[in-house]
CSV table of C-alpha atoms in Angstrom, one decimal:
chain,number,residue,atom,x,y,z
H,1,UNK,CA,-9.0,8.7,4.8
H,2,UNK,CA,-6.1,11.4,4.0
H,3,UNK,CA,-3.8,10.8,6.7
H,4,UNK,CA,-4.1,7.3,6.4
H,5,UNK,CA,-3.5,7.2,3.0
H,6,UNK,CA,-0.9,9.2,2.8
H,7,UNK,CA,0.7,6.9,5.7
H,8,UNK,CA,0.2,4.1,4.3
H,9,UNK,CA,1.7,5.5,0.5
H,10,UNK,CA,5.1,6.3,2.7
H,11,UNK,CA,4.8,2.3,4.1
H,12,UNK,CA,4.3,0.6,1.1
H,13,UNK,CA,6.2,2.7,-1.2
H,14,UNK,CA,9.5,2.6,1.3
H,15,UNK,CA,8.7,-1.2,1.6
H,16,UNK,CA,8.8,-0.9,-2.1
H,17,UNK,CA,12.1,0.8,-2.3
H,18,UNK,CA,13.7,-1.4,-0.1
H,19,UNK,CA,12.7,-4.9,-1.6
H,20,UNK,CA,13.9,-3.2,-5.2
H,21,UNK,CA,17.0,-1.7,-3.6
H,22,UNK,CA,19.5,-4.7,-3.0
H,23,UNK,CA,22.6,-5.9,-3.7
H,24,UNK,CA,22.7,-4.8,-7.5
H,25,UNK,CA,20.9,-1.8,-6.6
H,26,UNK,CA,24.0,-0.9,-4.8
H,27,UNK,CA,27.0,-2.0,-6.8
H,28,UNK,CA,25.9,-1.5,-10.6
H,29,UNK,CA,24.9,2.9,-10.3
H,30,UNK,CA,28.7,3.9,-9.4
H,31,UNK,CA,30.3,1.0,-12.0
H,32,UNK,CA,27.8,2.1,-14.8
H,33,UNK,CA,29.3,6.2,-13.8
H,34,UNK,CA,32.5,4.6,-13.6
H,35,UNK,CA,31.9,2.6,-17.6
H,36,UNK,CA,30.5,6.3,-19.1
H,37,UNK,CA,32.9,8.2,-17.9
H,38,UNK,CA,33.0,11.9,-19.1
H,39,UNK,CA,29.3,10.6,-20.8
H,40,UNK,CA,27.4,9.3,-17.6
H,41,UNK,CA,24.2,11.5,-18.8
H,42,UNK,CA,24.2,8.8,-21.1
H,43,UNK,CA,24.6,6.3,-18.4
H,44,UNK,CA,22.1,8.2,-16.2
H,45,UNK,CA,19.4,8.4,-18.7
H,46,UNK,CA,19.9,4.7,-19.0
H,47,UNK,CA,19.5,4.1,-15.6
H,48,UNK,CA,16.3,6.4,-15.6
H,49,UNK,CA,14.6,4.0,-17.9
H,50,UNK,CA,15.8,0.2,-17.0
H,51,UNK,CA,16.5,1.0,-13.4
H,52,UNK,CA,14.0,3.3,-12.5
H,53,UNK,CA,10.8,4.0,-15.0
H,54,UNK,CA,10.3,-0.2,-16.3
H,55,UNK,CA,10.3,-1.7,-12.5
H,56,UNK,CA,7.4,1.2,-11.5
H,57,UNK,CA,5.8,0.4,-14.4
H,58,UNK,CA,5.9,-3.0,-14.3
H,59,UNK,CA,4.6,-2.9,-11.1
H,60,UNK,CA,1.6,-0.6,-12.8
H,61,UNK,CA,1.0,-3.1,-15.6
H,62,UNK,CA,0.4,-6.0,-12.6
H,63,UNK,CA,-1.8,-4.0,-10.7
H,64,UNK,CA,-3.6,-3.0,-13.9
H,65,UNK,CA,-4.2,-6.8,-13.9
H,66,UNK,CA,-5.8,-7.8,-10.9
H,67,UNK,CA,-2.6,-7.6,-8.9
H,68,UNK,CA,-2.1,-11.3,-10.6
H,69,UNK,CA,1.0,-12.1,-12.6
H,70,UNK,CA,-1.3,-14.8,-13.9
H,71,UNK,CA,-3.6,-12.6,-15.4
H,72,UNK,CA,-1.6,-10.2,-17.0
H,73,UNK,CA,0.4,-13.0,-19.3
H,74,UNK,CA,-3.1,-14.9,-19.4
H,75,UNK,CA,-3.3,-14.5,-23.6
H,76,UNK,CA,0.4,-16.2,-24.1
H,77,UNK,CA,-1.4,-19.2,-22.0
H,78,UNK,CA,-1.0,-20.8,-18.6
H,79,UNK,CA,1.9,-22.5,-19.5
H,80,UNK,CA,3.7,-19.6,-20.0
H,81,UNK,CA,2.6,-18.3,-16.3
H,82,UNK,CA,4.1,-21.5,-14.5
H,83,UNK,CA,7.0,-21.7,-16.6
H,84,UNK,CA,8.3,-18.5,-17.4
H,85,UNK,CA,7.8,-17.9,-13.1
H,86,UNK,CA,9.5,-20.9,-12.1
H,87,UNK,CA,12.4,-20.5,-14.7
H,88,UNK,CA,12.8,-16.8,-13.3
H,89,UNK,CA,12.2,-17.2,-9.2
H,90,UNK,CA,14.7,-20.5,-9.2
H,91,UNK,CA,16.8,-20.0,-11.7
H,92,UNK,CA,17.3,-16.0,-10.8
H,93,UNK,CA,15.7,-15.5,-8.0
H,94,UNK,CA,16.8,-18.8,-6.0
H,95,UNK,CA,20.0,-19.5,-7.5
H,96,UNK,CA,21.3,-16.2,-8.4
H,97,UNK,CA,19.8,-12.8,-6.7
H,98,UNK,CA,19.1,-13.8,-3.1
H,99,UNK,CA,22.7,-15.6,-2.8
H,100,UNK,CA,23.9,-12.8,-4.5
H,101,UNK,CA,22.3,-10.2,-1.5
H,102,UNK,CA,24.1,-12.4,0.7
H,103,UNK,CA,27.4,-12.3,-1.0
H,104,UNK,CA,27.1,-8.4,-1.3
H,105,UNK,CA,26.7,-8.1,2.3
H,106,UNK,CA,30.0,-9.6,3.1
H,107,UNK,CA,32.0,-8.9,0.7
H,108,UNK,CA,30.9,-4.9,0.9
H,109,UNK,CA,29.0,-5.0,4.8
H,110,UNK,CA,31.2,-7.3,7.0
H,111,UNK,CA,34.7,-7.6,5.7
H,112,UNK,CA,35.6,-3.6,4.8
H,113,UNK,CA,34.9,-3.8,8.7
H,114,UNK,CA,35.6,-7.7,9.9
H,115,UNK,CA,37.8,-8.9,8.0
H,116,UNK,CA,39.0,-11.9,9.1
H,117,UNK,CA,34.9,-13.2,9.6
H,118,UNK,CA,34.6,-15.9,7.1
H,119,UNK,CA,31.7,-15.9,4.3
H,120,UNK,CA,30.1,-19.1,5.6
H,121,UNK,CA,29.4,-17.5,9.1
H,122,UNK,CA,27.4,-14.4,7.1
H,123,UNK,CA,25.3,-16.3,5.1
H,124,UNK,CA,24.2,-18.3,8.1
H,125,UNK,CA,23.2,-15.2,9.6
H,126,UNK,CA,21.9,-13.1,7.1
H,127,UNK,CA,19.3,-16.4,6.3
H,128,UNK,CA,18.8,-17.0,9.8
H,129,UNK,CA,17.0,-13.1,9.3
H,130,UNK,CA,15.5,-13.3,6.4
H,131,UNK,CA,14.0,-16.7,7.2
H,132,UNK,CA,12.5,-15.0,10.3
H,133,UNK,CA,11.5,-11.7,8.2
H,134,UNK,CA,10.0,-13.8,5.4
H,135,UNK,CA,8.5,-16.4,7.5
H,136,UNK,CA,5.8,-13.7,8.6
H,137,UNK,CA,3.9,-13.2,5.5
H,138,UNK,CA,1.1,-11.2,6.6
H,139,UNK,CA,3.7,-8.5,8.4
H,140,UNK,CA,6.6,-8.4,6.5
H,141,UNK,CA,5.7,-5.7,4.3
H,142,UNK,CA,5.5,-3.5,7.2
H,143,UNK,CA,8.3,-5.2,8.8
H,144,UNK,CA,10.2,-3.5,6.1
H,145,UNK,CA,8.6,-0.5,5.7
H,146,UNK,CA,8.8,1.2,9.4
H,147,UNK,CA,12.0,-0.6,10.2
H,148,UNK,CA,14.5,-1.0,7.4
H,149,UNK,CA,14.0,1.6,4.7
H,150,UNK,CA,14.2,5.0,6.7
H,151,UNK,CA,17.6,3.9,8.0
H,152,UNK,CA,18.6,2.7,4.4
H,153,UNK,CA,17.5,6.0,2.6
H,154,UNK,CA,18.9,8.3,5.2
H,155,UNK,CA,22.3,6.9,4.5
H,156,UNK,CA,22.2,6.7,1.0
H,157,UNK,CA,21.1,10.2,0.2
H,158,UNK,CA,24.0,11.2,2.7
H,159,UNK,CA,26.4,9.5,0.5
H,160,UNK,CA,24.8,10.8,-2.6
H,161,UNK,CA,24.6,14.5,-1.5
H,162,UNK,CA,28.5,14.2,-0.7
H,163,UNK,CA,29.5,12.7,-4.0
H,164,UNK,CA,27.5,15.3,-5.8
H,165,UNK,CA,28.8,18.4,-3.3
H,166,UNK,CA,32.6,17.2,-3.2
H,167,UNK,CA,33.5,14.8,-6.3
H,168,UNK,CA,36.7,12.2,-5.5
H,169,UNK,CA,37.7,13.3,-8.7
H,170,UNK,CA,37.1,14.2,-12.7
H,171,UNK,CA,35.3,11.8,-15.2
H,172,UNK,CA,37.9,9.8,-17.5
H,173,UNK,CA,36.8,9.3,-20.7
H,174,UNK,CA,34.5,6.7,-21.6
H,175,UNK,CA,35.6,3.0,-21.0
H,176,UNK,CA,32.8,2.1,-23.8
H,177,UNK,CA,31.8,3.2,-27.2
H,178,UNK,CA,28.0,3.3,-26.7
H,179,UNK,CA,27.2,4.4,-23.4
H,180,UNK,CA,23.4,4.5,-23.2
H,181,UNK,CA,23.2,1.1,-24.6
H,182,UNK,CA,26.2,-0.5,-22.2
H,183,UNK,CA,24.4,1.1,-19.2
H,184,UNK,CA,21.2,-0.1,-19.9
H,185,UNK,CA,21.6,-4.0,-21.0
H,186,UNK,CA,24.3,-4.0,-17.6
H,187,UNK,CA,20.8,-2.8,-15.8
H,188,UNK,CA,19.7,-6.1,-16.8
H,189,UNK,CA,21.9,-7.7,-13.6
H,190,UNK,CA,19.6,-5.8,-11.3
H,191,UNK,CA,16.7,-8.0,-12.1
H,192,UNK,CA,14.5,-4.9,-11.3
H,193,UNK,CA,11.6,-5.4,-14.0
H,194,UNK,CA,11.3,-9.1,-13.2
H,195,UNK,CA,11.4,-8.2,-9.2
H,196,UNK,CA,8.5,-5.6,-10.4
H,197,UNK,CA,6.2,-8.3,-12.2
H,198,UNK,CA,6.6,-11.4,-9.6
H,199,UNK,CA,6.8,-9.8,-6.3
H,200,UNK,CA,3.9,-7.1,-7.0
H,201,UNK,CA,1.2,-9.9,-5.9
H,202,UNK,CA,2.7,-9.8,-2.4
H,203,UNK,CA,2.7,-6.0,-2.0
H,204,UNK,CA,-0.8,-6.0,-3.5
H,205,UNK,CA,-1.8,-8.3,-1.1
H,206,UNK,CA,-0.4,-6.0,1.6
H,207,UNK,CA,-2.3,-3.1,0.7
H,208,UNK,CA,-5.4,-5.5,0.1
H,209,UNK,CA,-4.9,-6.3,3.8
H,210,UNK,CA,-4.7,-2.5,4.9
H,211,UNK,CA,-8.2,-1.9,3.9
H,212,UNK,CA,-8.1,-0.8,0.1
H,213,UNK,CA,-10.3,-3.6,-1.2
H,214,UNK,CA,-11.9,-1.7,-4.1
H,215,UNK,CA,-9.8,-1.9,-7.3
H,216,UNK,CA,-9.8,1.6,-8.0
H,217,UNK,CA,-8.9,2.4,-4.3
H,218,UNK,CA,-6.0,-0.9,-4.3
H,219,UNK,CA,-4.6,1.2,-8.1
H,220,UNK,CA,-4.9,4.6,-6.4
H,221,UNK,CA,-2.6,2.9,-3.3
H,222,UNK,CA,-0.4,0.9,-5.8
H,223,UNK,CA,0.7,4.4,-8.1
H,224,UNK,CA,0.9,6.7,-5.0
H,225,UNK,CA,3.6,3.9,-3.4
H,226,UNK,CA,5.1,3.9,-6.7
H,227,UNK,CA,5.9,7.2,-7.4
H,228,UNK,CA,7.0,7.1,-3.8
H,229,UNK,CA,9.5,4.5,-4.5
H,230,UNK,CA,10.8,6.0,-7.4
H,231,UNK,CA,11.2,9.5,-6.1
H,232,UNK,CA,13.4,7.5,-3.9
H,233,UNK,CA,15.1,5.7,-6.5
H,234,UNK,CA,15.8,9.3,-8.7
H,235,UNK,CA,17.6,10.6,-5.8
H,236,UNK,CA,19.9,7.8,-4.9
H,237,UNK,CA,20.8,5.9,-8.2
H,238,UNK,CA,22.1,9.9,-9.2
H,239,UNK,CA,24.4,10.4,-6.7
H,240,UNK,CA,25.5,6.7,-6.6
H,241,UNK,CA,25.8,7.0,-10.3
H,242,UNK,CA,28.0,10.6,-10.1
H,243,UNK,CA,30.0,9.0,-7.4
H,244,UNK,CA,31.1,6.4,-10.3
H,245,UNK,CA,31.5,9.0,-13.1
H,246,UNK,CA,33.4,11.0,-10.7
H,247,UNK,CA,36.1,8.2,-9.8
H,248,UNK,CA,37.4,7.2,-13.3
H,249,UNK,CA,40.7,8.2,-12.3
H,250,UNK,CA,41.5,6.7,-9.6
H,251,UNK,CA,41.1,3.0,-10.7
H,252,UNK,CA,42.2,0.6,-13.1
H,253,UNK,CA,39.3,0.1,-15.6
H,254,UNK,CA,39.4,-3.6,-14.8
H,255,UNK,CA,38.2,-2.6,-10.9
H,256,UNK,CA,36.0,-5.4,-9.4
H,257,UNK,CA,32.7,-3.6,-9.0
H,258,UNK,CA,31.9,-4.0,-5.0
H,259,UNK,CA,35.9,-2.9,-4.6
H,260,UNK,CA,34.6,0.0,-6.8
H,261,UNK,CA,32.3,1.0,-4.4
H,262,UNK,CA,33.9,0.5,-1.0
H,263,UNK,CA,37.1,2.1,-2.5
H,264,UNK,CA,35.1,5.7,-3.3
H,265,UNK,CA,32.3,5.6,-0.3
H,266,UNK,CA,36.3,4.9,1.8
H,267,UNK,CA,37.6,7.9,-0.6
H,268,UNK,CA,34.9,9.9,0.3
H,269,UNK,CA,34.0,9.8,4.0
H,270,UNK,CA,37.0,7.6,4.9
H,271,UNK,CA,36.1,5.3,8.1
H,272,UNK,CA,32.7,6.5,8.3
H,273,UNK,CA,31.6,6.3,5.3
H,274,UNK,CA,33.2,2.9,5.4
H,275,UNK,CA,31.0,1.9,8.7
H,276,UNK,CA,27.8,3.7,6.3
H,277,UNK,CA,28.5,2.0,3.8
H,278,UNK,CA,28.4,-1.5,5.7
H,279,UNK,CA,24.8,-0.5,7.1
H,280,UNK,CA,23.4,0.6,3.7
H,281,UNK,CA,24.3,-3.0,2.5
H,282,UNK,CA,22.8,-5.1,5.5
H,283,UNK,CA,19.8,-3.3,5.2
H,284,UNK,CA,19.3,-3.4,0.9
H,285,UNK,CA,21.1,-6.9,0.7
H,286,UNK,CA,18.6,-8.1,3.7
H,287,UNK,CA,15.3,-6.9,2.6
H,288,UNK,CA,16.0,-7.3,-0.9
H,289,UNK,CA,16.3,-11.2,0.1
H,290,UNK,CA,13.4,-10.9,1.9
H,291,UNK,CA,10.9,-9.5,-0.8
H,292,UNK,CA,12.2,-12.0,-3.1
H,293,UNK,CA,12.2,-15.2,-1.0
H,294,UNK,CA,8.1,-13.9,0.2
H,295,UNK,CA,7.3,-14.0,-3.5
H,296,UNK,CA,9.1,-17.3,-4.2
H,297,UNK,CA,7.7,-19.2,-1.4
H,298,UNK,CA,4.1,-16.9,-2.3
H,299,UNK,CA,4.1,-18.6,-6.0
H,300,UNK,CA,5.6,-22.1,-5.3
H,301,UNK,CA,3.4,-23.2,-2.9
H,302,UNK,CA,0.5,-21.8,-5.0
H,303,UNK,CA,1.2,-23.4,-7.8
H,304,UNK,CA,2.0,-26.9,-6.0
H,305,UNK,CA,-1.8,-26.0,-4.5
H,306,UNK,CA,0.3,-25.9,-0.7
H,307,UNK,CA,1.9,-29.1,-0.6
H,308,UNK,CA,4.9,-27.3,-0.3
H,309,UNK,CA,4.0,-25.2,1.9
H,310,UNK,CA,4.9,-20.6,2.4
H,311,UNK,CA,7.0,-21.7,5.1
H,312,UNK,CA,8.6,-24.8,3.9
H,313,UNK,CA,9.7,-22.7,0.6
H,314,UNK,CA,11.3,-20.4,2.8
H,315,UNK,CA,13.2,-22.5,4.4
H,316,UNK,CA,14.1,-24.1,1.6
H,317,UNK,CA,15.6,-21.1,-0.2
H,318,UNK,CA,17.7,-19.9,2.6
H,319,UNK,CA,19.4,-23.2,2.7
H,320,UNK,CA,19.7,-22.6,-1.2
H,321,UNK,CA,21.0,-19.0,-0.1
H,322,UNK,CA,23.7,-20.5,2.8
H,323,UNK,CA,25.3,-22.9,-0.2
H,324,UNK,CA,25.4,-21.0,-3.4
H,325,UNK,CA,26.1,-17.2,-1.4
H,326,UNK,CA,29.2,-19.0,-0.2
H,327,UNK,CA,31.1,-19.0,-3.8
H,328,UNK,CA,30.8,-14.8,-3.8
H,329,UNK,CA,29.8,-11.6,-6.1
H,330,UNK,CA,31.6,-12.3,-9.1
H,331,UNK,CA,30.9,-15.6,-9.9
H,332,UNK,CA,27.1,-15.2,-9.0
H,333,UNK,CA,26.6,-12.5,-11.6
H,334,UNK,CA,29.2,-15.0,-14.2
H,335,UNK,CA,26.3,-17.6,-13.6
H,336,UNK,CA,23.1,-15.5,-13.8
H,337,UNK,CA,24.0,-13.6,-16.6
H,338,UNK,CA,22.7,-15.9,-19.3
H,339,UNK,CA,19.6,-16.2,-17.3
H,340,UNK,CA,18.7,-12.1,-17.5
H,341,UNK,CA,20.0,-11.8,-21.5
H,342,UNK,CA,17.3,-14.8,-21.8
H,343,UNK,CA,14.5,-13.1,-19.7
H,344,UNK,CA,15.1,-9.7,-19.8
H,345,UNK,CA,13.5,-8.7,-23.2
H,346,UNK,CA,10.8,-10.6,-23.1
H,347,UNK,CA,9.8,-8.9,-19.6
H,348,UNK,CA,10.0,-5.9,-21.0
H,349,UNK,CA,7.9,-6.3,-23.9
H,350,UNK,CA,5.3,-8.0,-21.8
H,351,UNK,CA,5.0,-4.9,-19.5
H,352,UNK,CA,4.7,-2.4,-22.0
H,353,UNK,CA,1.9,-4.5,-23.2
H,354,UNK,CA,0.2,-5.2,-19.8
H,355,UNK,CA,0.2,-1.3,-19.5
H,356,UNK,CA,-1.6,-0.7,-23.1
H,357,UNK,CA,-3.4,-4.2,-22.8
H,358,UNK,CA,-6.8,-2.4,-23.7
H,359,UNK,CA,-5.4,-1.2,-26.8
H,360,UNK,CA,-4.2,-4.5,-27.9
H,361,UNK,CA,-6.2,-5.8,-31.0
H,362,UNK,CA,-6.1,-9.9,-29.6
H,363,UNK,CA,-4.5,-12.4,-27.9
H,364,UNK,CA,-2.4,-13.2,-31.0
H,365,UNK,CA,-0.7,-9.4,-31.0
H,366,UNK,CA,0.5,-10.2,-27.4
H,367,UNK,CA,1.5,-13.9,-27.6
H,368,UNK,CA,3.5,-13.4,-30.6
H,369,UNK,CA,5.0,-10.1,-29.7
H,370,UNK,CA,6.6,-11.8,-26.6
H,371,UNK,CA,7.2,-15.4,-28.0
H,372,UNK,CA,9.4,-14.2,-30.5
H,373,UNK,CA,11.4,-11.5,-28.1
H,374,UNK,CA,11.8,-14.9,-25.9
H,375,UNK,CA,12.9,-17.0,-29.0
H,376,UNK,CA,15.7,-13.9,-29.9
H,377,UNK,CA,16.5,-13.8,-26.4
H,378,UNK,CA,17.0,-17.5,-25.7
H,379,UNK,CA,19.8,-17.4,-28.8
H,380,UNK,CA,21.5,-14.7,-27.0
H,381,UNK,CA,21.4,-15.9,-23.7
H,382,UNK,CA,23.1,-20.2,-25.4
H,383,UNK,CA,25.5,-17.8,-27.1
H,384,UNK,CA,26.6,-16.5,-23.5
H,385,UNK,CA,27.0,-19.7,-22.9
H,386,UNK,CA,29.4,-20.5,-25.6
H,387,UNK,CA,26.3,-22.4,-27.9
H,388,UNK,CA,26.4,-20.8,-31.0
H,389,UNK,CA,24.0,-21.4,-34.0
H,390,UNK,CA,26.0,-20.0,-37.5
H,391,UNK,CA,23.1,-19.2,-39.5
H,392,UNK,CA,20.8,-18.1,-36.1
H,393,UNK,CA,23.4,-16.0,-34.7
H,394,UNK,CA,24.1,-14.5,-38.1
H,395,UNK,CA,20.6,-13.4,-39.0
H,396,UNK,CA,20.5,-12.2,-35.4
H,397,UNK,CA,23.6,-9.8,-36.0
H,398,UNK,CA,22.2,-8.4,-39.4
H,399,UNK,CA,19.0,-7.1,-37.3
H,400,UNK,CA,18.5,-3.6,-36.5
H,401,UNK,CA,20.1,-1.8,-33.3
H,402,UNK,CA,21.8,-5.9,-33.0
H,403,UNK,CA,24.9,-3.9,-32.1
H,404,UNK,CA,23.2,-2.4,-29.3
H,405,UNK,CA,22.0,-4.9,-28.1
H,406,UNK,CA,18.4,-4.3,-28.7
H,407,UNK,CA,18.3,-7.1,-31.8
H,408,UNK,CA,14.7,-7.9,-30.5
H,409,UNK,CA,12.6,-4.7,-30.6
H,410,UNK,CA,11.9,-4.5,-34.6
H,411,UNK,CA,11.1,-8.4,-34.7
H,412,UNK,CA,8.7,-8.1,-31.4
H,413,UNK,CA,6.8,-5.4,-33.6
H,414,UNK,CA,6.5,-7.8,-36.3
H,415,UNK,CA,5.7,-10.3,-34.0
H,416,UNK,CA,2.5,-8.3,-32.8
H,417,UNK,CA,1.6,-7.4,-36.1
H,418,UNK,CA,1.5,-11.3,-37.3
H,419,UNK,CA,-0.3,-11.9,-34.0
H,420,UNK,CA,-3.1,-9.3,-35.0
H,421,UNK,CA,-3.6,-10.7,-38.5
H,422,UNK,CA,-3.1,-14.8,-37.8
H,423,UNK,CA,-5.9,-13.9,-35.5
H,424,UNK,CA,-8.0,-12.3,-37.7
H,425,UNK,CA,-7.5,-14.3,-40.8
H,426,UNK,CA,-8.1,-18.0,-38.6
H,427,UNK,CA,-11.1,-16.7,-36.4
H,428,UNK,CA,-9.4,-17.2,-33.0
H,429,UNK,CA,-10.5,-13.3,-33.0
H,430,UNK,CA,-13.9,-13.7,-33.0
H,431,UNK,CA,-13.6,-16.9,-30.1
H,432,UNK,CA,-11.7,-14.0,-27.8
H,433,UNK,CA,-14.4,-11.8,-28.4
H,434,UNK,CA,-16.9,-14.8,-27.1
H,435,UNK,CA,-15.4,-16.0,-24.5
H,436,UNK,CA,-14.7,-12.2,-22.9
H,437,UNK,CA,-18.9,-11.9,-23.2
H,438,UNK,CA,-19.3,-15.5,-21.7
H,439,UNK,CA,-17.2,-14.8,-18.8
């Protein structure tokens, strides 16, 4: 049992790492290191929290809720589970994250080696492979964990070790006034927290299929695999961020993220580094596309009661990916910005409430903490689209921590206590207790 548990932990942990580590995870750590410059330690702290801790905690939060996002978000209402999932999976997953993996593959994986290949050819081949792997729901975790991830981690570690032992230059002064908050918010664009909340059911299903059917066994396997994935994140992220921080004197301040990464690796390794990065990009982006495509298809088939089957949704997602992926990385990131600003803060609140669910006094506390955060972040998202509501924008900008981008934190706490008291005063807390006893 011990050997089987260890082996399965590494297979699932490697698959978790690969599904999380996609296009954004390659291009954002060097970019925030570059942005932070000599203050790169503050950027790394933000990376530890937003890029590693939060995604891992989201996996544990969903696992604690029986491996179901629906169960995790149940205190808010069934409408939230369906609408939030659809908004994130379609808006972030199908229209942004999945196409971005193909576009990044072209810009960082194909163009440096084959500059005359058109992006349309790259995305067609990319999504043909995505369809092949994601189409087999029962085995894709093993395929990703056994085939793709070992090579991916090996090359990434080599890049990181070389950057630490022989940095390309010295750090320049920070390009932003607050490297921690700027880096934390920049990491919204990786989408990893959302990936954790929405993809965990697929991993839980794979864990159960390996024979870990008891709740205690399933939670133990989830925790073990999550820690393995987290260790991989720390090693790889540190190397990439350090590489970006020590390239500050070599590139203009407005350098594109993909150009920065490609240039840094080329300076450190020459042509061999370019080839290695190309392999990493293809493996990382393909594994992420597979994992998110599988999660989207699984959710849509479940919500529609299989009127839209799993395989049909996989095909639809890949077709949309071909169309949107051809627009390029920067245009996809710009398009997705308002969506990430809207959904990330409530996802953070939801994760922490799920982790400490047994200490949440009633559903009102849970519900209002999330909904008030969602309302504030929606205003932020609208602002990114150029839609401004004068007095509301002024009110939000006057909130504590608003200058750092964390204006939602105190209102979320206030919403927690408001919902708690409201439910006690209206008697809904008693109704909840009776329902739990009946179940």
